[in-house]
Each structure stands twice: as C-alpha cells, then as structure tokens.
XYZ file of C-alpha atoms in Angstrom:
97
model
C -38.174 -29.089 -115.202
C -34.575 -29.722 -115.509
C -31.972 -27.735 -114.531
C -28.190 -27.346 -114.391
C -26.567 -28.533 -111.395
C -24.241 -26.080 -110.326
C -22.250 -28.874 -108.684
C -21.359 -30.619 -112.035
C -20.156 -27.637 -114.233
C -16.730 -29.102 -113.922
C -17.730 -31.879 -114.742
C -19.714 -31.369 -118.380
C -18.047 -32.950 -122.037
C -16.502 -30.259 -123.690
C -19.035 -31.109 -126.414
C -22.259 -30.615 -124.046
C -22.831 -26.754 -124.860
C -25.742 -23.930 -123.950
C -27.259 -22.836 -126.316
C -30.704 -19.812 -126.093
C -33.678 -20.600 -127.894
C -36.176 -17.834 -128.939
C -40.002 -18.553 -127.886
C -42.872 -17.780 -129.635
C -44.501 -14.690 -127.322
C -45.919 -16.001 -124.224
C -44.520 -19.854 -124.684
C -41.486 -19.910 -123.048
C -42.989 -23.529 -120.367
C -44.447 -24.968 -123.497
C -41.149 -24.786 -125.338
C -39.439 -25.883 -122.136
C -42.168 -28.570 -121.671
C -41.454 -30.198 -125.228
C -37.612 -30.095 -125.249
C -37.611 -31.840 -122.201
C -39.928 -34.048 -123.294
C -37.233 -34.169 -126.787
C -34.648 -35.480 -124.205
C -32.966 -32.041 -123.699
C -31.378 -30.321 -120.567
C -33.560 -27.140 -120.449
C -33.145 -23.869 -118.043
C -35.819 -21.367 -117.693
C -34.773 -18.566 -115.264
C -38.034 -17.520 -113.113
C -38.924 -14.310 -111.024
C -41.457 -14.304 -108.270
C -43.511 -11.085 -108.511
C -46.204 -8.479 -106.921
C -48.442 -6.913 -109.508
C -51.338 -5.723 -109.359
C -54.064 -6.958 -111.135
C -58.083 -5.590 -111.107
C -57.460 -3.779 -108.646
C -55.737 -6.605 -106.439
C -52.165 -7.791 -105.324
C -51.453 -11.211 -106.513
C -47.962 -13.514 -106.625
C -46.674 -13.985 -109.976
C -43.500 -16.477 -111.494
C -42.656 -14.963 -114.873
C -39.456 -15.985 -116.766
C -36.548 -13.711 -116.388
C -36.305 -13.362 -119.609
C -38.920 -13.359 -121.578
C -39.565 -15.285 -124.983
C -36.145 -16.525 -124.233
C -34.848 -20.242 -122.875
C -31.334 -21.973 -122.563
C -30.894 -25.329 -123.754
C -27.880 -27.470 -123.042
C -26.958 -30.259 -126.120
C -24.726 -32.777 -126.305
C -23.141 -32.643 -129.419
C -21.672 -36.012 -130.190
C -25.260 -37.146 -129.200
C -28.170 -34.707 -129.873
C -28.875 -32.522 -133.209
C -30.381 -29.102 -132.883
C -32.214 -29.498 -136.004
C -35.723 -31.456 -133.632
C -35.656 -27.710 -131.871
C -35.913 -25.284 -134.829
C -39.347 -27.170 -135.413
C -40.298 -27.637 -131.562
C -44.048 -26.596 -130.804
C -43.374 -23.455 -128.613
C -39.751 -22.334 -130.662
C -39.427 -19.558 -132.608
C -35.690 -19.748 -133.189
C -32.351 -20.195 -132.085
C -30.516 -17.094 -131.123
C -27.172 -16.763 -133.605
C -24.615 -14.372 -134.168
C -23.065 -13.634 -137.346
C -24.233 -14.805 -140.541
C-alpha cells in the first residue's frame, strides 16, 4: 500500500491533487489494490478495533471510512477516466453539477 509521506507535502506539483473515490460496499483494499496496481498514489485510512464476534473478542483493521478511498493524480501525467471503470470503484465523489 502506498501512502503519502507527510515529509514531502511541500514538496508535491501543484498539479498532483487528492482526489476520494467511492467503493463498491465492502471493497474499499480491492479498489486500493487495483489503483495501485493502475500506477496511482492511494490512501486508505485504517482503525484497529475490539468487537465482538460469536460470542468472542477479536482484533479488527476496518477503514476509517468506509466505502470511501483517497487517490492522489498527477494531472499533467495520469487521467481519472482508468478509475471510474476500476474493479472495486463505484465513483468519484463530486460536488456541484
């Protein structure tokens, strides 16, 4: 999995932007897994839980948000048209019209 360094935020294009990607339910890691594999900078926040589960305690990672994904593309060198049709995607999250 890649992730953003938080030591090169300074030092991104101006045309390398985040974008968050809707999942299909339950599909956020094999979304991740095929952007990545698409050449794409992918971030998929993660929560370590406790739940209880038939009647046991057991140690859970779930994303931190779920059905949802950030994507970082850069512009000048990547489309976002490979993601709308990514095994995994649902959509793009837009505003507006």
């Amino acid at each position: 999995m890649k992730q953003p360094n938080p030591n090169k935020v300074g030092s991104a294009s101006a045309d390398q932007n985040w974008y968050a990607i809707q999942t299909k339910p339950r599909q956020e890691q094999t979304a991740e897994h095929n952007l990545i594999r698409q050449g794409y900078t992918t971030y998929l926040p993660r929560i370590h839980l406790r739940k209880r589960r038939r009647n046991q305690w057991v140690e859970l990672t779930e994303p931190l948000f779920a059905r949802y994904l950030f994507i970082q593309v850069d512009t000048e060198q990547q489309s976002l048209a490979p993601v709308r049709s990514t095994f995994g995607v649902a959509a793009l999250v837009r505003f507006g019209h």
